[in-house]
Tab-separated table of C-alpha atoms in Angstrom:
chain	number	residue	atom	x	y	z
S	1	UNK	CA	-0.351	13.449	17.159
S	2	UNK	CA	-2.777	11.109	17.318
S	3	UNK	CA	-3.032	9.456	21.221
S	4	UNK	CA	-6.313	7.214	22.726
S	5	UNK	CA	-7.655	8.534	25.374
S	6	UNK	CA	-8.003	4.647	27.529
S	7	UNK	CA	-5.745	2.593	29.384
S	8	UNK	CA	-2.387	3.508	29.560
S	9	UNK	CA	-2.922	6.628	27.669
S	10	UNK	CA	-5.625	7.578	30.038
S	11	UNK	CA	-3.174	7.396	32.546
S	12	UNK	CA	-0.045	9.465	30.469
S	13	UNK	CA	-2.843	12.550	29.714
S	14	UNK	CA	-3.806	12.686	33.093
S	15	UNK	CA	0.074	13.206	34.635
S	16	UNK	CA	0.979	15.519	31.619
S	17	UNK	CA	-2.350	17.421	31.630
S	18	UNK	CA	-2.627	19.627	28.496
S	19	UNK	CA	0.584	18.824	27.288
S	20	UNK	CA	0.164	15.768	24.628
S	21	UNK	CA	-0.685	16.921	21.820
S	22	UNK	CA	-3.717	15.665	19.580
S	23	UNK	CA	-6.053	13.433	20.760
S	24	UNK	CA	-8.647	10.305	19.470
S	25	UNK	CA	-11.803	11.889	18.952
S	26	UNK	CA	-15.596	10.752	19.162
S	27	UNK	CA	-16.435	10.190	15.662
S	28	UNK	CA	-19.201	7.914	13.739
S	29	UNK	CA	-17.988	5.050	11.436
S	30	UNK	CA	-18.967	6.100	8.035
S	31	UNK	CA	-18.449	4.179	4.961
S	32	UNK	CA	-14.405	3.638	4.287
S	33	UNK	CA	-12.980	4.805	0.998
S	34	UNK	CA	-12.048	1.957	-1.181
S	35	UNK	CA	-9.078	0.183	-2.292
S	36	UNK	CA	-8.991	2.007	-5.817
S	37	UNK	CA	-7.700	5.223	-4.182
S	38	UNK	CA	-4.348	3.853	-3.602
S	39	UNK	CA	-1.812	2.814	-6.195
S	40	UNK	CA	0.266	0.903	-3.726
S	41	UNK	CA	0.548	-0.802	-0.373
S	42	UNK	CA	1.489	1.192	2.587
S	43	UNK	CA	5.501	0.637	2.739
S	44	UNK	CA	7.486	1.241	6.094
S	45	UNK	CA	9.800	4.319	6.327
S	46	UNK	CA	13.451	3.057	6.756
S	47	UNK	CA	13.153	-0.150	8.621
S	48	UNK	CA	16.021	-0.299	11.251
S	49	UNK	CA	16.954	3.372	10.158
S	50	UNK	CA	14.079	5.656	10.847
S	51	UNK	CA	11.285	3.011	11.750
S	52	UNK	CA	13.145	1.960	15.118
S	53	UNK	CA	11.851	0.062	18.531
S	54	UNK	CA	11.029	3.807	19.636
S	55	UNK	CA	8.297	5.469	19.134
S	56	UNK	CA	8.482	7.852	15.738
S	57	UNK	CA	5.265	9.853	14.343
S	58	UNK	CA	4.406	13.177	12.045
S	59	UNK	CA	6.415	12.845	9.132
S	60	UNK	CA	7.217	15.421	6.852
S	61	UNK	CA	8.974	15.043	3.984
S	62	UNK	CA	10.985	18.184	2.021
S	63	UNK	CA	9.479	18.823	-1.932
S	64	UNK	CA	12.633	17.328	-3.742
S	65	UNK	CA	12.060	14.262	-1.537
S	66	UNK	CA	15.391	13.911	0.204
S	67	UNK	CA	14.816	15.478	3.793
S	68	UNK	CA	12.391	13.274	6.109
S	69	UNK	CA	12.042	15.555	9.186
S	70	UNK	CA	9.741	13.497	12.806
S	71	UNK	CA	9.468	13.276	16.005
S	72	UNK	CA	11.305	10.649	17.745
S	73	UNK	CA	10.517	9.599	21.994
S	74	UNK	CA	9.768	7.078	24.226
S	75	UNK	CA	6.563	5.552	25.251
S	76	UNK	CA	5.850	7.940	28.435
S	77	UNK	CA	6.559	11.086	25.871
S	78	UNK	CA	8.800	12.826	28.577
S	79	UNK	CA	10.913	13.920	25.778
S	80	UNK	CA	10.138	14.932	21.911
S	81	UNK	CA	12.750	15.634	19.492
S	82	UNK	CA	12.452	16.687	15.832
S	83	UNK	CA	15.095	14.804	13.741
S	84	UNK	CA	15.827	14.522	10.393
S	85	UNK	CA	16.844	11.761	8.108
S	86	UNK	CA	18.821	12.762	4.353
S	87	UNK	CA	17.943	10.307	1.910
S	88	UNK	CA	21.063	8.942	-0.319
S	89	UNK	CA	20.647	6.415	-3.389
S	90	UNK	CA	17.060	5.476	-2.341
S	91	UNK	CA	18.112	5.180	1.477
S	92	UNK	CA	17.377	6.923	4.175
S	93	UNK	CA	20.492	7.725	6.193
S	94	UNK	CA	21.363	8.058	10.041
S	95	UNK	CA	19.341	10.574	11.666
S	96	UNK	CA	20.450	13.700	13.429
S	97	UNK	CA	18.701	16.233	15.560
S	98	UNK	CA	17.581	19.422	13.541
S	99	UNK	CA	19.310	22.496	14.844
S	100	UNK	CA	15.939	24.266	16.229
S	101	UNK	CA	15.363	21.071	18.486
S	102	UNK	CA	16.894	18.990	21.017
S	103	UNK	CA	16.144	21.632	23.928
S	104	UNK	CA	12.014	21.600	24.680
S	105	UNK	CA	9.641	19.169	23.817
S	106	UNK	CA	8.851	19.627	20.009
S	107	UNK	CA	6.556	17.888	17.406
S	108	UNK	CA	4.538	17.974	14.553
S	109	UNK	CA	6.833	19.309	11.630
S	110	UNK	CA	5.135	20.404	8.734
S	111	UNK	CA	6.858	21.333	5.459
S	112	UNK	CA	5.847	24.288	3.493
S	113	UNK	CA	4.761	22.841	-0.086
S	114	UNK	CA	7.524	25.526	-1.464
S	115	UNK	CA	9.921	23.712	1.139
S	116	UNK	CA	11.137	27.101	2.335
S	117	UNK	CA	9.811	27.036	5.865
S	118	UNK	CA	9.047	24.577	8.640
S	119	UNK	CA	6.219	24.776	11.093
S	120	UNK	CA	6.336	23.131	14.578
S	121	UNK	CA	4.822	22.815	17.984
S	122	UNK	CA	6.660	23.485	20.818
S	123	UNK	CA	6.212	24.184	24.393
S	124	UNK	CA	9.018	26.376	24.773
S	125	UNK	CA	8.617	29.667	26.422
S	126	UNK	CA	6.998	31.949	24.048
S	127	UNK	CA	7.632	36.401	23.444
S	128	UNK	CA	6.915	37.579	26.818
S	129	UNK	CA	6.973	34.594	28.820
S	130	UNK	CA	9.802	33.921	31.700
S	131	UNK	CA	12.932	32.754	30.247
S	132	UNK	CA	13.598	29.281	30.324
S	133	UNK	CA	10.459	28.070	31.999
S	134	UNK	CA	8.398	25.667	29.356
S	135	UNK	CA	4.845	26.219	28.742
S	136	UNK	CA	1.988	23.825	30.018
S	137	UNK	CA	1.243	23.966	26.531
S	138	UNK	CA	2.383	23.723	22.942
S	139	UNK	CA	2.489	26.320	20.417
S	140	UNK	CA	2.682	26.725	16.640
S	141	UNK	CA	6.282	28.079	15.323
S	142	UNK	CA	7.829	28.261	12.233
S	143	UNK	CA	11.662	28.458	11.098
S	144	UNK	CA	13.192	29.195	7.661
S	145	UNK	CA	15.750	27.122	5.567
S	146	UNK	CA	17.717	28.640	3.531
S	147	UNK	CA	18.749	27.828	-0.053
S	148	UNK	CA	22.012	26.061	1.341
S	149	UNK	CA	19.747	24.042	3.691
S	150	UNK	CA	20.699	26.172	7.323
S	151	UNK	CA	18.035	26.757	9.764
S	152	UNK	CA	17.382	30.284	10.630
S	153	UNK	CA	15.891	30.890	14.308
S	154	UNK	CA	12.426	29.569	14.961
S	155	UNK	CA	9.649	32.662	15.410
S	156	UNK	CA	6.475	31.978	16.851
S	157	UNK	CA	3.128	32.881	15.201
S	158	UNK	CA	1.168	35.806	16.461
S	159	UNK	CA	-1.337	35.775	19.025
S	160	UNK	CA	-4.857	34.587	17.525
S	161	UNK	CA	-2.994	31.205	16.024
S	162	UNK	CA	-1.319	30.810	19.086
S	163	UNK	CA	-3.560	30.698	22.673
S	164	UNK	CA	-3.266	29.314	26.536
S	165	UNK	CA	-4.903	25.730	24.901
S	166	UNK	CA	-2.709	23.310	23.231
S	167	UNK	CA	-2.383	24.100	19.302
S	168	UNK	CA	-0.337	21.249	17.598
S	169	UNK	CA	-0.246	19.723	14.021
S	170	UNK	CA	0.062	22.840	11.513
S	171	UNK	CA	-0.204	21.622	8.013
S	172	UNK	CA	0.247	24.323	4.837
S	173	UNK	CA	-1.121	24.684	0.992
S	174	UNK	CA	0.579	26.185	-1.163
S	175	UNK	CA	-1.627	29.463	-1.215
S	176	UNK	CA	0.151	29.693	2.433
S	177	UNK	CA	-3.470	28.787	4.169
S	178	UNK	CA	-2.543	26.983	7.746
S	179	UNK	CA	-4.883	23.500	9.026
S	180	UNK	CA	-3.936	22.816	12.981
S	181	UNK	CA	-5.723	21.567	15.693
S	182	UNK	CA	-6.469	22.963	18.912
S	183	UNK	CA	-8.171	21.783	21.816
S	184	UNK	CA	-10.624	18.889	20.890
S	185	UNK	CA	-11.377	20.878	17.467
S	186	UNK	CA	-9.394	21.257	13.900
S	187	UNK	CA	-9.316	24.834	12.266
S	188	UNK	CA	-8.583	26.537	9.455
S	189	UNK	CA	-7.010	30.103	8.770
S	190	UNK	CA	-6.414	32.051	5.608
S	191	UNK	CA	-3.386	33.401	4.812
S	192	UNK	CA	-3.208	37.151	5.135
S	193	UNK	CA	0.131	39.614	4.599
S	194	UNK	CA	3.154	38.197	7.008
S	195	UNK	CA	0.159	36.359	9.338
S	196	UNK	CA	-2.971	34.850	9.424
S	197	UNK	CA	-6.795	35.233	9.180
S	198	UNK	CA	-8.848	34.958	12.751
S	199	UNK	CA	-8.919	30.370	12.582
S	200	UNK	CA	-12.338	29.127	11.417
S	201	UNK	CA	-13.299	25.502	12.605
S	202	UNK	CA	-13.657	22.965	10.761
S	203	UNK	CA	-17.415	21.088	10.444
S	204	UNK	CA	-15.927	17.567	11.167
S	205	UNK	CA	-14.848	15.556	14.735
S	206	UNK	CA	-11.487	15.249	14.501
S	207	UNK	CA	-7.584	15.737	15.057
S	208	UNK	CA	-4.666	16.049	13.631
S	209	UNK	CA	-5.438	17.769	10.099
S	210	UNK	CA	-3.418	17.005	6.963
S	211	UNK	CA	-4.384	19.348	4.133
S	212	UNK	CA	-3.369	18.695	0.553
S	213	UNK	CA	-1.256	21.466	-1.068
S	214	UNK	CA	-4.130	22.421	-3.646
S	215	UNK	CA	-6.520	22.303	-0.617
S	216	UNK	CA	-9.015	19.916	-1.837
S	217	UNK	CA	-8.145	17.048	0.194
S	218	UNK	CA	-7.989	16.583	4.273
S	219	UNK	CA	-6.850	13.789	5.702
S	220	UNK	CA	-7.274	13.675	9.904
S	221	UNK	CA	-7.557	10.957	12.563
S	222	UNK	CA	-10.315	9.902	14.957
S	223	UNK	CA	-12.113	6.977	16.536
S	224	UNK	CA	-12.356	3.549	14.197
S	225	UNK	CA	-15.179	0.701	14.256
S	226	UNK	CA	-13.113	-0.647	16.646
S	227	UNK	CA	-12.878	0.615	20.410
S	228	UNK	CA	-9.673	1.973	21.058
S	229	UNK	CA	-8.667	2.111	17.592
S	230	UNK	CA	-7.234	5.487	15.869
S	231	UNK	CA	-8.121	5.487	12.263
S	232	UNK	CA	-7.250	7.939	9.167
S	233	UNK	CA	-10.264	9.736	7.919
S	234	UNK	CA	-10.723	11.714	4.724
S	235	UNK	CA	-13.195	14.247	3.521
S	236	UNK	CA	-12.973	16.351	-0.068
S	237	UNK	CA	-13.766	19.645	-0.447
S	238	UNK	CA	-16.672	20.966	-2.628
S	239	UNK	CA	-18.281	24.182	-2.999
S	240	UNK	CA	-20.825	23.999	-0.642
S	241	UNK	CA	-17.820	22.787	1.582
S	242	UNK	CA	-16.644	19.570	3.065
S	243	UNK	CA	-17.699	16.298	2.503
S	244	UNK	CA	-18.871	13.838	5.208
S	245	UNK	CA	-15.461	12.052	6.398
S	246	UNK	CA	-15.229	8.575	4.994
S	247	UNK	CA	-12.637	6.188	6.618
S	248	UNK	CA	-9.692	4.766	4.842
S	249	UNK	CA	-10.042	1.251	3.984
S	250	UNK	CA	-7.497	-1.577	4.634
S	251	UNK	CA	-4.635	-1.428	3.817
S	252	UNK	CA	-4.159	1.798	5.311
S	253	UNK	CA	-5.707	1.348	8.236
S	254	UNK	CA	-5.974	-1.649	10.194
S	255	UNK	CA	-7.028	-2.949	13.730
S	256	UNK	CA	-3.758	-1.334	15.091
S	257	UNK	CA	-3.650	2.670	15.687
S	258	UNK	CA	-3.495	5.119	12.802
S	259	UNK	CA	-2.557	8.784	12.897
S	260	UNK	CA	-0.636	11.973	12.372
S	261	UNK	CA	-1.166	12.123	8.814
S	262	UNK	CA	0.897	14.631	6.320
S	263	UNK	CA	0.847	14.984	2.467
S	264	UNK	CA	3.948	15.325	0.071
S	265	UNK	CA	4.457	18.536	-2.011
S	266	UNK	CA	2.554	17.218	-5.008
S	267	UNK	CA	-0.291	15.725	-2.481
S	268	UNK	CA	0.079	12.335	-4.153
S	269	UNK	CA	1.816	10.722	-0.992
S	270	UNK	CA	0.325	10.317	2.566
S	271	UNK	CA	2.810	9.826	5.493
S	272	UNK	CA	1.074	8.454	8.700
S	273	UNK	CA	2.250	6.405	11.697
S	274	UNK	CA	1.114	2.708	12.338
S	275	UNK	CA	1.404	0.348	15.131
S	276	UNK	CA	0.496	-2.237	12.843
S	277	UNK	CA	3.211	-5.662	12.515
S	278	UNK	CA	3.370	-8.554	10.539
S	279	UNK	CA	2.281	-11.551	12.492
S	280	UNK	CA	4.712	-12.256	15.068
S	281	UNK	CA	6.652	-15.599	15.487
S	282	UNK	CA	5.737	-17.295	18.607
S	283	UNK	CA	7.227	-20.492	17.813
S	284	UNK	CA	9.419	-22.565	20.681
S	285	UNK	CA	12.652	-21.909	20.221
S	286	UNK	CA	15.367	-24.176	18.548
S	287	UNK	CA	17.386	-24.427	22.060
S	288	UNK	CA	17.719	-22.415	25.133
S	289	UNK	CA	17.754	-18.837	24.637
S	290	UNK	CA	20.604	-16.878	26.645
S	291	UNK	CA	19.786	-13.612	28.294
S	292	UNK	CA	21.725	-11.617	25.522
S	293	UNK	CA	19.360	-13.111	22.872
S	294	UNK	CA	16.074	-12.655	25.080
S	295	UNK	CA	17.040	-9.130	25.754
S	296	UNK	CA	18.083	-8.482	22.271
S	297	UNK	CA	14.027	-9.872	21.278
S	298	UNK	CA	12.512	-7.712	23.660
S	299	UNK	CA	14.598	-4.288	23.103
S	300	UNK	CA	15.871	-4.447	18.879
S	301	UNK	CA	12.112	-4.991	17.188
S	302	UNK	CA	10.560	-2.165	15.533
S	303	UNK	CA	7.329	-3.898	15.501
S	304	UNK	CA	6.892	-4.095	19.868
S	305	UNK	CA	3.695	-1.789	19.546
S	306	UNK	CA	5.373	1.237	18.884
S	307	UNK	CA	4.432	3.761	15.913
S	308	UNK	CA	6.407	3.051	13.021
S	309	UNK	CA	6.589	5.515	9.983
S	310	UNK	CA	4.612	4.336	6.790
S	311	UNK	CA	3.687	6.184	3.446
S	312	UNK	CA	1.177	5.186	0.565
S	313	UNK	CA	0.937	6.180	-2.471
S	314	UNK	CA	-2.631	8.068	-3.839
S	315	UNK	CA	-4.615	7.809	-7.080
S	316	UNK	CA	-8.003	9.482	-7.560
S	317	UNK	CA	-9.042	11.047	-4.460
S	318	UNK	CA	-11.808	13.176	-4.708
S	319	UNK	CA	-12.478	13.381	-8.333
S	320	UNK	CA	-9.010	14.646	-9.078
S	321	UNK	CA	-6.006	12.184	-10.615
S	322	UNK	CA	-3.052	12.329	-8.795
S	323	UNK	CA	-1.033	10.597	-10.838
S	324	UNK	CA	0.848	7.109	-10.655
């Protein structure tokens, strides 16, 4: 997950050292990709339902469209829970707590394009480690749903993927090649038999990597024009290999925080978190407010600063048409 590094978040890292995941990360301010790459305005995930006055990031969202699995904690990030909304009739329903979470502080869920598998950081105790004791760290796991939509246990990936440094944000293409960041730096890893390739990283400052199922598009977050500012960044793929990362224009991102990006199944729909709200009323009230209705303004709005779910839809990015 995306997370600046000043002020109150200076403050966070340093009492949880190691143990956010992702980071804002020094990065130049290239030329933003325009407008024309979007075929639609960023629209807000479930106002009131899964956008909520707490803080919600990493979407994922399951191929036939109908599962919505993110994190959901509060602003310290004492506790994160993976939970999963079921969307019914074009709305997105009450969410519940996926089976493999609720325990140990979990993030970044990443659907497989197939939709057959989940990957996840955690830091619970990996093979080998004392029971019941968390890790100062998080690691990569994966669990498997089954055609009747069960969880099977979560495993955790082999030794090479995983490390003693903070690996979070696993994204998958449909070839089965992994994206994840670890450290300060975003890697790549081929698929290979039941496991993985030794990670190779990528050319580009950066966190949080999104990579489009066909592998031609990555989408990651890093330091805006503005100070303080998490942006979304995207850079295609070539054959000489990737392209200088060009920032997304407005609408997408804005003077608020960006991040935690994640593609659909077809790659034509990015899911990110904002912090971005319509213009707030600060107009004097009609009459005296009463403590109820003070309390109810300061504790029931989703837009109070907090990341909010969005998702926009994508045209031509990178040469390629990815439909309407």
């Amino acid at each position: 997950m995306a997370f600046s590094t000043t002020g109150v978040a200076t403050c966070i890292l340093a009492l949880f050292t190691s143990v956010i995941p992702g980071g804002v990360h020094a990065q130049q301010s290239p030329p933003s990709v325009p407008d024309t790459h979007l075929t639609s305005m960023p629209r807000i995930i479930g106002p009131g339902v899964v956008s909520t006055p707490a803080e919600e990031f990493k979407a994922t969202i399951s191929p036939d469209g109908r599962s919505l699995l993110y994190v959901v904690t509060g602003r310290l990030f004492r506790r994160m829970t993976i939970v999963e909304s079921t969307q019914h009739r074009g709305q997105w329903g009450l969410p519940r707590v996926v089976p493999f979470s609720g325990v140990w502080r979990d993030g970044d869920p990443a659907f497989t394009p197939d939709g057959s598998s989940v990957y996840f950081i955690s830091n619970r105790p990996m093979p080998g480690d004392p029971a019941g004791v968390p890790r100062r760290d998080f690691n990569i796991w994966m669990v498997h749903r089954t055609n009747g939509g069960t969880w099977e246990e979560p495993t955790a990936l082999a030794r090479g993927i995983n490390t003693d440094t903070a690996e979070f944000a696993p994204s998958l293409t449909a070839t089965g090649n992994l994206y994840f960041s670890r450290g300060d730096n975003m890697f790549s890893a081929k698929k290979q038999g039941s496991g993985f390739d030794v990670p190779v990283r990528l050319p580009m400052a950066g966190g949080d990597p999104a990579v489009s199922p066909d592998e031609q598009v990555l989408v990651f977050d890093a330091n805006g024009p503005v100070a303080d500012d998490a942006d979304l960044f995207l850079s295609c793929r070539t054959a000489t290999g990737w392209t200088e990362p060009s920032r997304l224009a407005e609408p997408v991102n804005t003077r608020e925080e960006e991040g935690d990006p994640a593609f659909s199944a077809d790659g034509r729909t990015l899911y990110f978190f904002s912090r971005h709200a319509p213009p707030s009323d600060r107009a004097p009230r009609s009459r005296p407010a009463t403590y109820a209705e003070v309390r109810h303004e300061a504790l029931d709005d989703m837009y109070n600063g907090s990341r909010n779910l969005f998702a926009v839809t994508l045209a031509s990015v990178c040469g390629t048409d990815r439909g309407s």
